[in-house]
GROMACS .gro file of C-alpha atoms in nm:
model
  352
    1MET     CA    1   2.182   0.549  -8.571
    2ARG     CA    2   1.994   0.198  -8.471
    3VAL     CA    3   2.307   0.128  -8.241
    4ILE     CA    4   2.264   0.462  -8.067
    5ARG     CA    5   1.896   0.441  -8.039
    6THR     CA    6   1.932   0.105  -7.872
    7LYS     CA    7   2.178   0.187  -7.619
    8ALA     CA    8   1.962   0.496  -7.529
    9ILE     CA    9   1.664   0.262  -7.470
   10ARG     CA   10   1.866   0.016  -7.267
   11SER     CA   11   1.974   0.325  -7.051
   12ILE     CA   12   1.626   0.426  -7.005
   13LEU     CA   13   1.519   0.076  -6.915
   14ALA     CA   14   1.793   0.069  -6.666
   15ALA     CA   15   1.714   0.387  -6.499
   16LEU     CA   16   1.347   0.284  -6.479
   17ILE     CA   17   1.440  -0.047  -6.317
   18GLY     CA   18   1.650   0.117  -6.066
   19LEU     CA   19   1.374   0.375  -5.985
   20CYS     CA   20   1.133   0.086  -5.955
   21SER     CA   21   1.373  -0.092  -5.697
   22ILE     CA   22   1.391   0.233  -5.493
   23VAL     CA   23   1.034   0.295  -5.488
   24CYS     CA   24   0.916  -0.075  -5.426
   25GLY     CA   25   1.201  -0.206  -5.240
   26ASP     CA   26   1.356  -0.516  -5.213
   27PRO     CA   27   1.082  -0.770  -5.164
   28ASN     CA   28   1.332  -0.989  -4.986
   29GLN     CA   29   1.426  -0.691  -4.740
   30SER     CA   30   1.067  -0.652  -4.688
   31LEU     CA   31   1.011  -1.016  -4.615
   32ALA     CA   32   1.306  -0.984  -4.342
   33ALA     CA   33   1.128  -0.673  -4.188
   34ASP     CA   34   0.836  -0.849  -4.121
   35GLU     CA   35   1.008  -1.146  -3.915
   36PRO     CA   36   0.986  -1.137  -3.559
   37ARG     CA   37   1.248  -0.948  -3.385
   38PRO     CA   38   1.468  -1.134  -3.083
   39PRO     CA   39   1.367  -1.000  -2.729
   40ILE     CA   40   1.557  -0.765  -2.549
   41ALA     CA   41   1.777  -0.935  -2.287
   42ILE     CA   42   1.731  -0.761  -1.974
   43GLN     CA   43   1.919  -0.821  -1.612
   44PHE     CA   44   1.707  -0.741  -1.317
   45SER     CA   45   1.826  -0.736  -0.968
   46LEU     CA   46   1.597  -0.774  -0.638
   47ASP     CA   47   1.761  -0.628  -0.347
   48ARG     CA   48   1.664  -0.940  -0.126
   49PRO     CA   49   1.591  -1.322  -0.142
   50ILE     CA   50   1.254  -1.364  -0.325
   51GLU     CA   51   0.937  -1.329  -0.119
   52ALA     CA   52   0.578  -1.170  -0.144
   53GLY     CA   53   0.686  -0.861  -0.219
   54ALA     CA   54   0.845  -0.958  -0.520
   55ALA     CA   55   0.521  -1.089  -0.663
   56PRO     CA   56   0.468  -0.811  -0.932
   57PHE     CA   57   0.805  -0.930  -1.102
   58ILE     CA   58   0.734  -1.291  -1.047
   59LEU     CA   59   0.376  -1.257  -1.219
   60ALA     CA   60   0.506  -1.042  -1.497
   61SER     CA   61   0.755  -1.332  -1.567
   62ALA     CA   62   0.528  -1.627  -1.523
   63ARG     CA   63   0.232  -1.466  -1.713
   64GLY     CA   64   0.450  -1.381  -2.012
   65LEU     CA   65   0.384  -0.998  -1.952
   66PHE     CA   66   0.743  -0.915  -2.003
   67SER     CA   67   0.764  -1.128  -2.303
   68SER     CA   68   0.482  -0.965  -2.429
   69GLU     CA   69   0.688  -0.646  -2.456
   70GLY     CA   70   0.956  -0.787  -2.644
   71LEU     CA   71   1.174  -0.828  -2.330
   72ALA     CA   72   1.350  -1.151  -2.201
   73VAL     CA   73   1.405  -1.062  -1.819
   74ALA     CA   74   1.627  -1.259  -1.608
   75ILE     CA   75   1.590  -1.213  -1.201
   76ASN     CA   76   1.898  -1.241  -0.990
   77LEU     CA   77   1.915  -1.161  -0.623
   78ALA     CA   78   2.146  -0.900  -0.479
   79SER     CA   79   2.273  -0.874  -0.128
   80GLY     CA   80   2.106  -0.576  -0.004
   81SER     CA   81   1.995  -0.242  -0.188
   82PRO     CA   82   2.377  -0.121  -0.161
   83ASP     CA   83   2.480  -0.412  -0.370
   84ALA     CA   84   2.194  -0.371  -0.620
   85ILE     CA   85   2.265  -0.026  -0.680
   86ALA     CA   86   2.632  -0.083  -0.745
   87ARG     CA   87   2.521  -0.337  -0.984
   88VAL     CA   88   2.312  -0.104  -1.163
   89ALA     CA   89   2.619   0.138  -1.174
   90ALA     CA   90   2.846  -0.125  -1.286
   91GLY     CA   91   2.581  -0.211  -1.585
   92SER     CA   92   2.592  -0.585  -1.473
   93SER     CA   93   2.217  -0.518  -1.414
   94ASP     CA   94   1.999  -0.317  -1.624
   95PHE     CA   95   1.726  -0.280  -1.347
   96ALA     CA   96   1.698  -0.340  -0.974
   97LEU     CA   97   1.436  -0.309  -0.705
   98VAL     CA   98   1.609  -0.088  -0.405
   99ASP     CA   99   1.495   0.107  -0.106
  100PHE     CA  100   1.446   0.452  -0.244
  101ASN     CA  101   1.599   0.611   0.057
  102GLU     CA  102   1.920   0.431   0.011
  103LEU     CA  103   1.943   0.530  -0.338
  104ILE     CA  104   1.891   0.903  -0.199
  105ARG     CA  105   2.189   0.849   0.014
  106PHE     CA  106   2.401   0.699  -0.273
  107ARG     CA  107   2.335   0.968  -0.505
  108ASP     CA  108   2.469   1.222  -0.236
  109LYS     CA  109   2.825   1.078  -0.319
  110ALA     CA  110   3.028   1.313  -0.533
  111SER     CA  111   3.150   1.017  -0.762
  112ALA     CA  112   2.786   0.861  -0.764
  113PRO     CA  113   2.638   0.800  -1.126
  114PRO     CA  114   2.333   0.962  -1.208
  115ILE     CA  115   2.122   0.661  -1.169
  116LYS     CA  116   1.750   0.745  -1.085
  117ALA     CA  117   1.445   0.553  -0.979
  118VAL     CA  118   1.196   0.522  -1.251
  119PHE     CA  119   0.879   0.367  -1.063
  120VAL     CA  120   0.810   0.334  -0.701
  121LEU     CA  121   0.634   0.022  -0.618
  122PHE     CA  122   0.584   0.086  -0.237
  123ASN     CA  123   0.404   0.421  -0.176
  124LYS     CA  124   0.475   0.407   0.176
  125SER     CA  125   0.794   0.272   0.350
  126PRO     CA  126   0.771  -0.065   0.513
  127TYR     CA  127   0.980   0.068   0.840
  128ALA     CA  128   0.852  -0.051   1.159
  129ILE     CA  129   0.889  -0.094   1.513
  130VAL     CA  130   0.748  -0.453   1.587
  131ALA     CA  131   0.733  -0.475   2.004
  132ARG     CA  132   0.593  -0.730   2.269
  133LYS     CA  133   0.311  -0.608   2.441
  134SER     CA  134   0.378  -0.841   2.730
  135ARG     CA  135   0.709  -0.631   2.764
  136GLY     CA  136   0.500  -0.339   2.853
  137ILE     CA  137   0.480  -0.188   2.481
  138HIS     CA  138   0.127  -0.070   2.395
  139ALA     CA  139   0.206   0.248   2.237
  140LEU     CA  140   0.489   0.415   2.060
  141SER     CA  141   0.598   0.613   2.354
  142ASP     CA  142   0.653   0.297   2.565
  143ILE     CA  143   0.976   0.248   2.396
  144GLU     CA  144   1.152   0.476   2.596
  145GLY     CA  145   1.353   0.302   2.838
  146LYS     CA  146   1.338  -0.019   2.661
  147THR     CA  147   1.581  -0.232   2.437
  148LEU     CA  148   1.546  -0.214   2.082
  149GLY     CA  149   1.711  -0.487   1.855
  150VAL     CA  150   1.835  -0.324   1.542
  151ALA     CA  151   1.999  -0.569   1.246
  152GLU     CA  152   2.337  -0.483   1.101
  153GLY     CA  153   2.275  -0.272   0.785
  154ASP     CA  154   1.885  -0.194   0.857
  155LEU     CA  155   1.796   0.115   0.699
  156SER     CA  156   1.485   0.169   0.908
  157ILE     CA  157   1.677   0.281   1.222
  158ARG     CA  158   1.813   0.551   0.985
  159LEU     CA  159   1.491   0.734   0.972
  160TRP     CA  160   1.430   0.657   1.363
  161PRO     CA  161   1.576   0.988   1.485
  162GLY     CA  162   1.334   1.193   1.302
  163LEU     CA  163   1.043   0.974   1.374
  164ALA     CA  164   1.115   1.022   1.762
  165ARG     CA  165   1.161   1.360   1.750
  166GLN     CA  166   0.851   1.398   1.579
  167ASN     CA  167   0.661   1.198   1.824
  168GLY     CA  168   0.810   1.362   2.143
  169ILE     CA  169   1.016   1.021   2.223
  170LYS     CA  170   1.357   1.062   2.375
  171ALA     CA  171   1.556   0.858   2.114
  172ALA     CA  172   1.852   0.840   2.351
  173SER     CA  173   1.644   0.656   2.611
  174VAL     CA  174   1.623   0.369   2.383
  175LYS     CA  175   1.920   0.127   2.416
  176GLN     CA  176   1.978  -0.026   2.077
  177ASN     CA  177   2.104  -0.378   2.073
  178ARG     CA  178   2.296  -0.440   1.744
  179ILE     CA  179   2.222  -0.772   1.615
  180SER     CA  180   2.237  -1.001   1.319
  181ALA     CA  181   1.927  -1.014   1.067
  182ALA     CA  182   1.888  -1.362   1.099
  183VAL     CA  183   1.860  -1.360   1.483
  184ARG     CA  184   1.613  -1.036   1.456
  185GLU     CA  185   1.286  -1.233   1.527
  186PRO     CA  186   1.415  -1.517   1.724
  187ILE     CA  187   1.559  -1.308   2.015
  188LEU     CA  188   1.246  -1.092   2.019
  189SER     CA  189   1.016  -1.424   2.039
  190ALA     CA  190   1.266  -1.543   2.317
  191GLY     CA  191   1.230  -1.192   2.506
  192GLN     CA  192   1.595  -1.075   2.472
  193VAL     CA  193   1.509  -0.772   2.363
  194ASP     CA  194   1.172  -0.578   2.372
  195ALA     CA  195   1.115  -0.458   2.030
  196VAL     CA  196   1.299  -0.482   1.701
  197ALA     CA  197   1.341  -0.245   1.420
  198GLY     CA  198   1.263  -0.372   1.070
  199PHE     CA  199   0.992  -0.416   0.789
  200SER     CA  200   0.639  -0.476   0.923
  201TYR     CA  201   0.545  -0.713   0.623
  202LEU     CA  202   0.840  -0.925   0.723
  203SER     CA  203   0.919  -0.888   1.092
  204ALA     CA  204   0.557  -0.873   1.223
  205VAL     CA  205   0.462  -1.190   0.989
  206ASN     CA  206   0.767  -1.374   1.084
  207LEU     CA  207   0.693  -1.345   1.443
  208ARG     CA  208   0.388  -1.502   1.436
  209ASP     CA  209   0.495  -1.766   1.223
  210ARG     CA  210   0.716  -1.860   1.538
  211GLY     CA  211   0.428  -1.861   1.744
  212VAL     CA  212   0.426  -1.539   1.917
  213PRO     CA  213   0.046  -1.478   1.955
  214ALA     CA  214  -0.091  -1.169   1.741
  215ASP     CA  215  -0.262  -1.002   2.000
  216ASP     CA  216   0.085  -0.974   2.211
  217LEU     CA  217   0.254  -0.798   1.879
  218ALA     CA  218   0.227  -0.418   1.833
  219VAL     CA  219   0.352  -0.303   1.501
  220PHE     CA  220   0.423   0.085   1.488
  221GLN     CA  221   0.438   0.157   1.114
  222TYR     CA  222   0.667   0.462   1.052
  223ALA     CA  223   0.404   0.587   0.798
  224ASP     CA  224   0.142   0.604   1.043
  225TYR     CA  225   0.358   0.858   1.264
  226GLY     CA  226   0.418   1.107   1.009
  227CYS     CA  227   0.720   0.922   0.819
  228GLU     CA  228   0.688   1.058   0.470
  229ALA     CA  229   0.952   0.816   0.308
  230TYR     CA  230   0.863   0.617   0.005
  231GLY     CA  231   0.974   0.245  -0.016
  232PHE     CA  232   1.102   0.020  -0.287
  233ALA     CA  233   1.154   0.168  -0.638
  234ILE     CA  234   1.282   0.058  -0.961
  235ILE     CA  235   1.607   0.209  -1.059
  236VAL     CA  236   1.757   0.185  -1.423
  237ASN     CA  237   2.108   0.202  -1.573
  238PRO     CA  238   2.120   0.551  -1.737
  239ALA     CA  239   2.338   0.412  -2.043
  240PHE     CA  240   2.059   0.126  -2.086
  241ALA     CA  241   1.766   0.397  -2.043
  242ALA     CA  242   1.937   0.623  -2.333
  243ARG     CA  243   1.986   0.355  -2.571
  244LYS     CA  244   1.629   0.177  -2.531
  245PRO     CA  245   1.376   0.418  -2.380
  246GLU     CA  246   1.114   0.200  -2.517
  247ALA     CA  247   1.230  -0.100  -2.330
  248VAL     CA  248   1.206   0.079  -1.995
  249LYS     CA  249   0.856   0.165  -2.082
  250GLY     CA  250   0.767  -0.194  -2.149
  251PHE     CA  251   0.938  -0.304  -1.857
  252LEU     CA  252   0.744  -0.070  -1.648
  253ARG     CA  253   0.393  -0.144  -1.800
  254ALA     CA  254   0.462  -0.512  -1.761
  255VAL     CA  255   0.543  -0.451  -1.394
  256ILE     CA  256   0.203  -0.255  -1.349
  257ALA     CA  257   0.016  -0.533  -1.516
  258GLY     CA  258   0.184  -0.767  -1.279
  259THR     CA  259   0.071  -0.559  -1.005
  260GLN     CA  260  -0.256  -0.553  -1.082
  261LEU     CA  261  -0.273  -0.939  -1.101
  262ALA     CA  262  -0.120  -0.956  -0.752
  263ILE     CA  263  -0.401  -0.774  -0.623
  264ARG     CA  264  -0.687  -0.919  -0.814
  265GLU     CA  265  -0.557  -1.295  -0.756
  266PRO     CA  266  -0.319  -1.294  -0.419
  267GLU     CA  267  -0.379  -1.669  -0.391
  268ARG     CA  268  -0.263  -1.738  -0.738
  269ALA     CA  269   0.011  -1.465  -0.685
  270ALA     CA  270   0.133  -1.659  -0.344
  271ASP     CA  271   0.169  -1.985  -0.561
  272GLU     CA  272   0.412  -1.829  -0.784
  273VAL     CA  273   0.617  -1.665  -0.553
  274VAL     CA  274   0.651  -1.993  -0.337
  275SER     CA  275   0.740  -2.197  -0.643
  276ARG     CA  276   1.057  -1.957  -0.657
  277MET     CA  277   1.157  -2.023  -0.321
  278ASP     CA  278   1.349  -2.281  -0.134
  279GLY     CA  279   1.108  -2.403   0.113
  280GLY     CA  280   0.870  -2.106   0.143
  281SER     CA  281   0.557  -2.143   0.306
  282ARG     CA  282   0.233  -2.048   0.091
  283ASP     CA  283   0.007  -1.951   0.380
  284LEU     CA  284   0.308  -1.706   0.495
  285GLU     CA  285   0.362  -1.575   0.179
  286LEU     CA  286  -0.024  -1.504   0.131
  287GLU     CA  287  -0.024  -1.335   0.453
  288ARG     CA  288   0.289  -1.135   0.394
  289LEU     CA  289   0.147  -1.027   0.009
  290ARG     CA  290  -0.166  -0.895   0.169
  291THR     CA  291   0.000  -0.707   0.407
  292VAL     CA  292   0.208  -0.546   0.167
  293ILE     CA  293  -0.063  -0.460  -0.058
  294SER     CA  294  -0.257  -0.300   0.192
  295ASP     CA  295   0.017  -0.125   0.392
  296ASN     CA  296   0.268  -0.019   0.116
  297ILE     CA  297   0.118  -0.052  -0.246
  298LEU     CA  298  -0.254   0.003  -0.255
  299THR     CA  299  -0.225   0.331  -0.052
  300GLY     CA  300  -0.492   0.608  -0.078
  301GLU     CA  301  -0.219   0.805  -0.255
  302VAL     CA  302  -0.177   0.550  -0.523
  303LYS     CA  303  -0.578   0.492  -0.561
  304HIS     CA  304  -0.578   0.862  -0.642
  305ASN     CA  305  -0.252   0.950  -0.814
  306GLY     CA  306  -0.216   0.593  -0.974
  307ILE     CA  307   0.112   0.361  -0.917
  308GLY     CA  308   0.447   0.449  -0.971
  309GLY     CA  309   0.508   0.831  -0.972
  310ILE     CA  310   0.585   1.068  -0.641
  311ASP     CA  311   0.469   1.392  -0.481
  312THR     CA  312   0.731   1.646  -0.508
  313ALA     CA  313   0.615   1.835  -0.172
  314ARG     CA  314   0.617   1.470  -0.003
  315PHE     CA  315   0.976   1.418  -0.131
  316GLU     CA  316   1.095   1.735   0.000
  317ARG     CA  317   0.946   1.661   0.351
  318SER     CA  318   1.101   1.289   0.335
  319ILE     CA  319   1.423   1.486   0.254
  320ASP     CA  320   1.399   1.679   0.586
  321GLN     CA  321   1.352   1.370   0.787
  322ILE     CA  322   1.639   1.171   0.638
  323ALA     CA  323   1.853   1.510   0.711
  324GLU     CA  324   1.773   1.421   1.065
  325ASP     CA  325   2.043   1.156   1.051
  326PHE     CA  326   2.217   1.203   0.723
  327LYS     CA  327   2.419   1.524   0.637
  328PHE     CA  328   2.374   1.587   0.267
  329GLN     CA  329   2.669   1.735   0.072
  330LYS     CA  330   2.414   1.891  -0.165
  331ARG     CA  331   2.028   1.865  -0.103
  332PRO     CA  332   1.900   1.673  -0.375
  333THR     CA  333   1.578   1.795  -0.554
  334ALA     CA  334   1.308   1.512  -0.689
  335ALA     CA  335   1.442   1.539  -1.033
  336ASP     CA  336   1.799   1.464  -0.905
  337ILE     CA  337   1.657   1.132  -0.768
  338PHE     CA  338   1.354   1.051  -0.979
  339ASP     CA  339   1.280   1.039  -1.357
  340ASP     CA  340   0.910   1.028  -1.435
  341THR     CA  341   0.947   1.029  -1.822
  342PHE     CA  342   0.904   0.662  -1.868
  343LEU     CA  343   0.584   0.636  -1.687
  344PRO     CA  344   0.266   0.543  -1.872
  345PRO     CA  345   0.000   0.832  -1.865
  346LEU     CA  346  -0.246   0.827  -1.562
  347ASN     CA  347  -0.497   0.602  -1.725
  348GLY     CA  348  -0.216   0.326  -1.762
  349ARG     CA  349  -0.112   0.353  -1.379
  350LEU     CA  350  -0.471   0.347  -1.211
  351ILE     CA  351  -0.532   0.032  -1.004
  352ASP     CA  352  -0.855  -0.135  -1.061
   0.00000   0.00000   0.00000
């Protein structure tokens, strides 16, 4: 009897110990759970060499904004928006900053993977015609009969037909001189063309740096003449977004914080940008940053609706304008191109 009773007691004690381990947990496992998790490694592509427009990302990296979100972000450079999109499609980059309108055209391909933008940094596109007043161009309509320098691969010229029609300009009367992007500003400063198509915060600032007097430059920003296009946007690899949605949200929070810093401290932002450039000019990048903030990032729409999102009605109008020079196989909806589910709520997107 004593043996049976002893076995029974041992069985009860073993059961109690097992139950306790389930309820209380393994103290060693608890300690492991408290250890800091390694950061999530992220590859992020810019579609061009670093300049002031990349300030939000440079600041997010330099000031620890990415790391505070548990992210280790490596910034690499692509050779244009098509290349940056291809990297995200292939999965060699998790995120990229690209021209929103190039993404729209890319997604129209039947074989295109379902890459979407998740954040719009440039609420207005930087597309512009930059002309010399000394060549007789004081208004956009004066471009008729003139010679326009257009760089190979330039995206601004793709929306020129719609802009010209909208403003009553005979686009056929404007001679397009195809050039290399490397000589876009030099040939205008040398008077070999009357105007160039490009980005306002790049070409106009570069020309002033080359000695062209500011009062001789006429900068016609597409956005001021009815162009509804958005500018640069962040895209994400869809498989990455599905696996790590919180990492996507954290990346966007860090970018918003970096943008806030660039707006509040442009001088320090310019210093950080130039430190990542090869032979960059602090004065030039500071001027460029102030231009891009006022013209493209901190717009009236952003002040009212917060940064990062899109307006569906405006998107539809921009598609109409793209269609002036691009035949869609299937007209896209906003939901085809943009995913707002990773954005912070409005109070997390308002710019101070």
